[in-house]
Short mmCIF file of C-alpha atoms in Angstrom, two decimals:
data_model
loop_
_atom_site.label_atom_id
_atom_site.label_comp_id
_atom_site.label_asym_id
_atom_site.label_seq_id
_atom_site.Cartn_x
_atom_site.Cartn_y
_atom_site.Cartn_z
CA MET X 1 75.20 78.93 82.18
CA GLN X 2 78.03 78.83 84.76
CA ILE X 3 78.44 75.05 84.58
CA ASP X 4 78.15 75.03 80.80
CA THR X 5 80.85 77.72 80.64
CA LEU X 6 83.14 75.47 82.67
CA ARG X 7 82.31 72.60 80.32
CA GLY X 8 83.19 74.84 77.39
CA ILE X 9 86.58 75.68 78.91
CA ALA X 10 87.26 71.98 79.51
CA CYS X 11 86.33 71.20 75.89
CA ILE X 12 88.68 73.86 74.48
CA LEU X 13 91.52 72.51 76.62
CA LEU X 14 90.79 68.93 75.57
CA VAL X 15 90.54 69.62 71.84
CA SER X 16 93.71 71.74 71.96
CA TYR X 17 95.47 68.88 73.73
CA HIS X 18 94.69 66.39 70.98
CA VAL X 19 95.39 68.82 68.14
CA ILE X 20 98.90 69.41 69.50
CA GLY X 21 99.38 65.84 70.72
CA SER X 22 99.90 64.33 74.14
CA THR X 23 103.54 63.60 73.27
CA PRO X 24 105.98 64.89 70.62
CA MET X 25 105.28 61.66 68.69
CA GLN X 26 101.54 62.34 68.35
CA GLY X 27 99.24 64.99 66.92
CA MET X 28 101.23 67.82 65.34
CA LYS X 29 104.43 66.08 66.52
CA ILE X 30 106.09 69.12 68.05
CA SER X 31 108.54 68.81 70.93
CA THR X 32 109.35 72.47 71.62
CA GLY X 33 107.80 75.89 71.31
CA LEU X 34 104.88 77.81 72.79
CA LEU X 35 102.16 75.35 71.76
CA ARG X 36 104.00 72.41 73.38
CA GLU X 37 104.62 74.41 76.57
CA ILE X 38 100.98 75.48 76.84
CA ASN X 39 99.80 71.94 76.15
CA ASP X 40 102.00 70.51 78.88
CA LEU X 41 101.03 73.28 81.30
CA PHE X 42 97.33 72.42 81.25
CA VAL X 43 97.87 68.71 81.85
CA TYR X 44 97.04 69.32 85.52
CA ILE X 45 93.68 70.91 84.69
CA ARG X 46 92.04 69.21 81.69
CA MET X 47 90.73 65.88 82.99
CA PRO X 48 90.48 66.99 86.64
CA LEU X 49 88.12 69.73 85.46
CA PHE X 50 85.91 67.25 83.58
CA ALA X 51 85.74 65.01 86.67
CA PHE X 52 85.14 68.01 88.96
CA ILE X 53 82.24 69.21 86.79
CA SER X 54 80.71 65.72 86.83
CA GLY X 55 80.92 65.78 90.62
CA VAL X 56 79.39 69.27 90.80
CA LEU X 57 76.40 68.17 88.73
CA TYR X 58 75.98 64.99 90.74
CA GLY X 59 76.15 67.01 93.98
CA PHE X 60 73.08 68.99 92.97
CA ARG X 61 71.00 65.79 92.79
CA PRO X 62 72.74 62.95 94.67
CA ILE X 63 71.16 59.52 94.36
CA LYS X 64 69.31 58.36 97.47
CA SER X 65 67.34 55.41 96.12
CA ASP X 66 66.79 53.45 92.90
CA TYR X 67 70.49 52.72 92.72
CA PHE X 68 70.08 50.08 90.03
CA VAL X 69 68.12 52.47 87.79
CA PHE X 70 70.85 55.09 88.23
CA ILE X 71 73.61 52.67 87.17
CA LYS X 72 71.50 51.48 84.25
CA LYS X 73 71.20 55.08 83.02
CA LYS X 74 74.93 55.63 83.39
CA THR X 75 75.57 52.43 81.44
CA SER X 76 73.59 53.70 78.47
CA ARG X 77 75.04 57.19 78.78
CA LEU X 78 78.70 56.17 79.03
CA LEU X 79 79.28 52.57 77.96
CA TYR X 80 77.12 52.44 74.84
CA PRO X 81 79.02 55.35 73.22
CA LEU X 82 82.25 53.68 74.37
CA LEU X 83 81.34 50.51 72.48
CA THR X 84 80.14 52.28 69.34
CA VAL X 85 82.22 55.43 68.91
CA GLY X 86 85.22 54.10 70.84
CA THR X 87 85.34 50.94 68.73
CA LEU X 88 85.06 52.93 65.50
CA PHE X 89 87.91 55.15 66.66
CA ALA X 90 90.08 52.13 67.47
CA LEU X 91 89.49 50.57 64.04
CA LEU X 92 90.29 53.79 62.22
CA GLN X 93 93.41 54.29 64.31
CA TYR X 94 94.52 50.75 63.60
CA TYR X 95 93.97 50.71 59.86
CA ILE X 96 94.52 54.30 58.66
CA PRO X 97 98.14 55.48 58.30
CA GLY X 98 99.12 58.69 60.06
CA THR X 99 96.64 58.38 62.92
CA ASN X 100 99.11 57.36 65.65
CA GLY X 101 97.28 54.11 66.34
CA GLY X 102 100.01 51.52 65.94
CA ASP X 103 99.93 50.48 69.61
CA ILE X 104 96.27 49.39 69.62
CA ASP X 105 95.71 45.68 70.22
CA LEU X 106 92.24 44.83 68.89
CA LYS X 107 92.13 41.59 70.93
CA PHE X 108 92.00 43.64 74.12
CA ILE X 109 89.90 46.52 72.86
CA HIS X 110 88.27 48.37 75.79
CA ILE X 111 89.79 45.90 78.24
CA ILE X 112 92.85 48.03 77.67
CA PRO X 113 91.32 51.51 77.19
CA VAL X 114 91.38 53.01 73.71
CA GLY X 115 92.74 56.54 73.43
CA HIS X 116 90.93 59.23 75.39
CA TYR X 117 87.89 56.97 75.81
CA TRP X 118 89.52 55.71 79.00
CA PHE X 119 87.59 58.54 80.67
CA LEU X 120 84.23 56.89 79.94
CA GLU X 121 85.25 53.67 81.66
CA ALA X 122 86.88 55.50 84.56
CA ILE X 123 83.99 57.87 85.27
CA PHE X 124 81.55 54.94 85.07
CA LEU X 125 83.56 53.19 87.80
CA VAL X 126 83.49 56.44 89.78
CA PHE X 127 79.69 56.52 89.65
CA CYS X 128 79.48 52.86 90.70
CA PHE X 129 81.78 53.53 93.65
CA VAL X 130 79.89 56.65 94.69
CA VAL X 131 76.58 54.78 94.57
CA LEU X 132 78.05 52.15 96.89
CA LEU X 133 79.12 54.86 99.35
CA GLU X 134 75.72 56.55 99.07
CA TYR X 135 74.06 53.28 100.04
CA TYR X 136 76.01 53.35 103.30
CA LYS X 137 75.30 57.09 103.85
CA ALA X 138 79.01 57.89 103.70
CA PHE X 139 78.49 61.43 102.39
CA ASP X 140 75.86 62.52 104.89
CA ASN X 141 78.55 63.98 107.13
CA PHE X 142 80.99 66.65 105.91
CA PHE X 143 83.95 65.46 107.97
CA ILE X 144 83.50 61.82 106.96
CA SER X 145 83.41 63.01 103.34
CA CYS X 146 86.68 64.91 103.91
CA PHE X 147 88.25 61.78 105.34
CA LEU X 148 87.15 59.77 102.30
CA ILE X 149 88.69 62.31 99.94
CA LEU X 150 91.99 62.15 101.82
CA ILE X 151 91.99 58.36 101.56
CA CYS X 152 91.34 58.55 97.80
CA ILE X 153 94.12 61.12 97.40
CA SER X 154 96.51 58.91 99.37
CA ILE X 155 95.79 55.94 97.11
CA TYR X 156 96.39 58.10 94.03
CA LEU X 157 99.61 59.57 95.43
CA TYR X 158 101.11 56.19 96.14
CA GLY X 159 100.32 55.15 92.60
CA ILE X 160 98.16 52.36 91.20
CA GLU X 161 99.09 51.41 87.65
CA VAL X 162 96.33 49.04 86.56
CA ASN X 163 95.39 50.00 83.04
CA TYR X 164 92.79 47.29 82.57
CA PHE X 165 89.26 48.72 82.41
CA SER X 166 90.83 52.10 83.24
CA LEU X 167 91.28 51.34 86.93
CA SER X 168 94.20 53.77 87.00
CA GLY X 169 91.93 56.42 85.51
CA PHE X 170 89.31 55.68 88.16
CA VAL X 171 91.84 56.29 90.94
CA TYR X 172 92.98 59.48 89.18
CA LEU X 173 89.50 60.98 88.67
CA LEU X 174 87.86 59.99 91.95
CA PRO X 175 89.32 62.74 94.21
CA PHE X 176 88.30 65.47 91.74
CA PHE X 177 84.80 64.06 91.34
CA LEU X 178 84.34 63.90 95.12
CA TYR X 179 85.64 67.45 95.47
CA GLY X 180 83.17 68.70 92.87
CA MET X 181 80.35 66.83 94.57
CA MET X 182 81.19 68.37 97.95
CA THR X 183 81.30 71.93 96.59
CA THR X 184 77.60 71.69 95.77
CA ARG X 185 76.52 69.22 98.41
CA TYR X 186 77.96 71.39 101.18
CA GLN X 187 77.14 74.82 99.81
CA SER X 188 78.80 77.27 102.22
CA PHE X 189 82.02 79.00 101.24
CA SER X 190 83.62 78.00 104.56
CA HIS X 191 83.13 74.33 103.68
CA LYS X 192 84.85 74.83 100.32
CA LEU X 193 87.75 76.74 101.87
CA TYR X 194 88.19 74.28 104.71
CA LEU X 195 88.31 71.32 102.34
CA LEU X 196 90.77 73.03 100.00
CA LEU X 197 93.11 73.99 102.86
CA LEU X 198 92.84 70.48 104.28
CA VAL X 199 93.79 68.88 100.96
CA VAL X 200 96.66 71.31 100.27
CA SER X 201 98.10 70.83 103.77
CA PHE X 202 97.71 67.07 103.52
CA VAL X 203 99.53 66.83 100.17
CA PHE X 204 102.32 69.19 101.25
CA ILE X 205 102.96 67.16 104.40
CA PHE X 206 103.15 63.94 102.42
CA LYS X 207 105.36 65.49 99.76
CA ILE X 208 107.95 66.39 102.39
CA PHE X 209 108.57 62.70 103.03
CA ILE X 210 107.75 61.02 99.71
CA ASP X 211 108.40 61.87 96.06
CA PHE X 212 105.17 61.33 94.20
CA ASP X 213 106.61 61.77 90.69
CA GLY X 214 104.32 64.67 89.76
CA ARG X 215 101.20 63.25 91.38
CA ALA X 216 101.29 65.81 94.20
CA GLU X 217 101.37 68.62 91.64
CA THR X 218 98.40 67.04 89.87
CA ILE X 219 96.35 67.13 93.06
CA LEU X 220 97.47 70.59 94.17
CA VAL X 221 97.14 72.38 90.84
CA GLY X 222 94.03 70.42 89.88
CA PHE X 223 92.13 71.13 93.09
CA MET X 224 93.08 74.81 93.20
CA SER X 225 92.33 75.36 89.51
CA CYS X 226 88.94 73.64 89.68
CA ILE X 227 87.71 75.57 92.71
CA PHE X 228 89.15 78.84 91.36
CA LEU X 229 87.26 78.45 88.08
CA PHE X 230 84.11 77.40 89.93
CA LEU X 231 84.16 80.37 92.32
CA LEU X 232 84.77 82.80 89.44
CA LYS X 233 81.20 82.01 88.30
CA LEU X 234 82.08 82.75 84.69
CA ARG X 235 79.18 83.12 82.28
CA VAL X 236 80.45 83.34 78.72
CA ARG X 237 77.76 82.70 76.12
CA ILE X 238 79.93 81.12 73.42
CA LEU X 239 81.70 78.85 75.93
CA ALA X 240 78.35 77.90 77.45
CA TYR X 241 77.05 76.98 73.99
CA ILE X 242 80.09 74.79 73.42
CA GLY X 243 79.59 73.29 76.87
CA LEU X 244 76.07 72.17 75.94
CA TYR X 245 77.69 69.75 73.50
CA SER X 246 80.60 68.75 75.75
CA PHE X 247 79.84 65.02 75.64
CA SER X 248 79.60 64.92 71.84
CA ILE X 249 82.77 67.01 71.58
CA TYR X 250 84.50 64.52 73.85
CA LEU X 251 83.31 61.61 71.71
CA PHE X 252 83.96 62.95 68.22
CA HIS X 253 86.57 65.72 68.30
CA VAL X 254 89.49 63.42 67.46
CA PHE X 255 87.90 62.42 64.15
CA PHE X 256 87.99 66.03 63.05
CA THR X 257 91.32 67.07 64.55
CA ALA X 258 93.17 64.09 63.07
CA SER X 259 91.53 64.26 59.65
CA SER X 260 92.14 68.01 59.30
CA ARG X 261 95.83 67.57 60.16
CA ILE X 262 96.28 64.64 57.79
CA ILE X 263 94.55 66.42 54.90
CA LEU X 264 96.50 69.65 55.41
CA ASN X 265 99.78 67.73 55.51
CA LYS X 266 98.84 65.75 52.39
CA ILE X 267 98.32 68.95 50.40
CA GLY X 268 101.66 70.27 51.59
CA PHE X 269 100.48 72.69 54.27
CA PHE X 270 102.71 72.70 57.36
CA ASP X 271 102.15 76.07 59.06
CA MET X 272 101.83 74.97 62.69
CA GLU X 273 99.74 77.90 63.94
CA ILE X 274 97.19 77.56 61.13
CA ILE X 275 97.02 73.79 61.51
CA PHE X 276 96.38 74.27 65.21
CA LEU X 277 93.59 76.83 64.69
CA ILE X 278 91.87 74.79 61.97
CA GLY X 279 92.10 71.64 64.08
CA LEU X 280 90.72 73.44 67.13
CA VAL X 281 87.80 74.98 65.26
CA LEU X 282 86.86 71.76 63.46
CA GLY X 283 87.37 69.74 66.65
CA VAL X 284 84.70 71.86 68.33
CA LEU X 285 82.26 72.60 65.49
CA GLY X 286 82.42 69.16 63.85
CA PRO X 287 81.04 67.27 66.89
CA ILE X 288 78.31 69.89 67.37
CA VAL X 289 77.10 69.34 63.80
CA THR X 290 77.44 65.57 64.28
CA ASP X 291 75.32 65.77 67.44
CA LYS X 292 72.57 67.65 65.63
CA ILE X 293 72.52 65.13 62.78
CA PHE X 294 72.64 62.03 64.97
CA SER X 295 70.02 63.35 67.39
CA SER X 296 67.38 63.12 64.65
CA ASN X 297 67.48 59.31 64.80
CA THR X 298 66.25 57.63 67.98
CA HIS X 299 68.50 54.56 67.82
CA VAL X 300 71.63 56.47 66.83
CA LYS X 301 70.94 59.03 69.52
CA TYR X 302 70.65 56.28 72.13
CA PHE X 303 73.53 53.98 71.20
CA VAL X 304 75.99 56.53 69.82
CA LEU X 305 75.29 59.67 71.85
CA GLY X 306 74.05 57.95 74.99
CA LYS X 307 70.91 60.09 75.06
#
């Protein structure tokens, strides 16, 4: 229940993010106010937490053999939904007015990531990279693992802007995934504390000499928030229930948040707080219902949900 609670928290943050909009030109199109401030505040936590949780779960059962089978499973779990749901999302964004999709180029669909589905490509690359390191036993030693995390953080801090196939997203997520993996792979509290202090000290030292344009804050706040939430060992039943459907919520929430906002605006309803609450509720409940419906069909469940 603890991990599912964390997933539930990540889902609430993600759905809220897309209801409000990543920029003042998207979503509810608000540039000031409490909702905008809260949305911007959690930018350092949302996706790092998803990557951290993925690493935590992987750390419980790290792959030691059958590497090809592992990658094959991740392909069906991540890339099939990307090609089905992600493509549907791109087409709807492109053709339906009011969905903020004018910048989508269908010729480069998924080569240039589509919307929030960049995460699926990026986390797939993370798993491929981790499998490669597992093959060479890179994570069998705690201090070597620490060194690898510091290298990954350094690469992220210096900045790699390669949007094709979400390579930038891969560089962004990798340190948080590795940190999550190490919190369960090396179970003692002293290991967790040592790694956190090492990362914080490392980033602070680098920040003294180089301006990372917010990247240092992303690492510092992201790492501290993830381990803080993990060590709290929260067990909240409703969040855990939401967390059980985290993947479906990730895939489908935008269909419900966008449609609810468009419909409410069409009928002349512009109360921001109510629009936010309705979008949040539908963005969580809609994908859960969708999951239950789609799971009844074997082919849909496999190619759309990745199950």
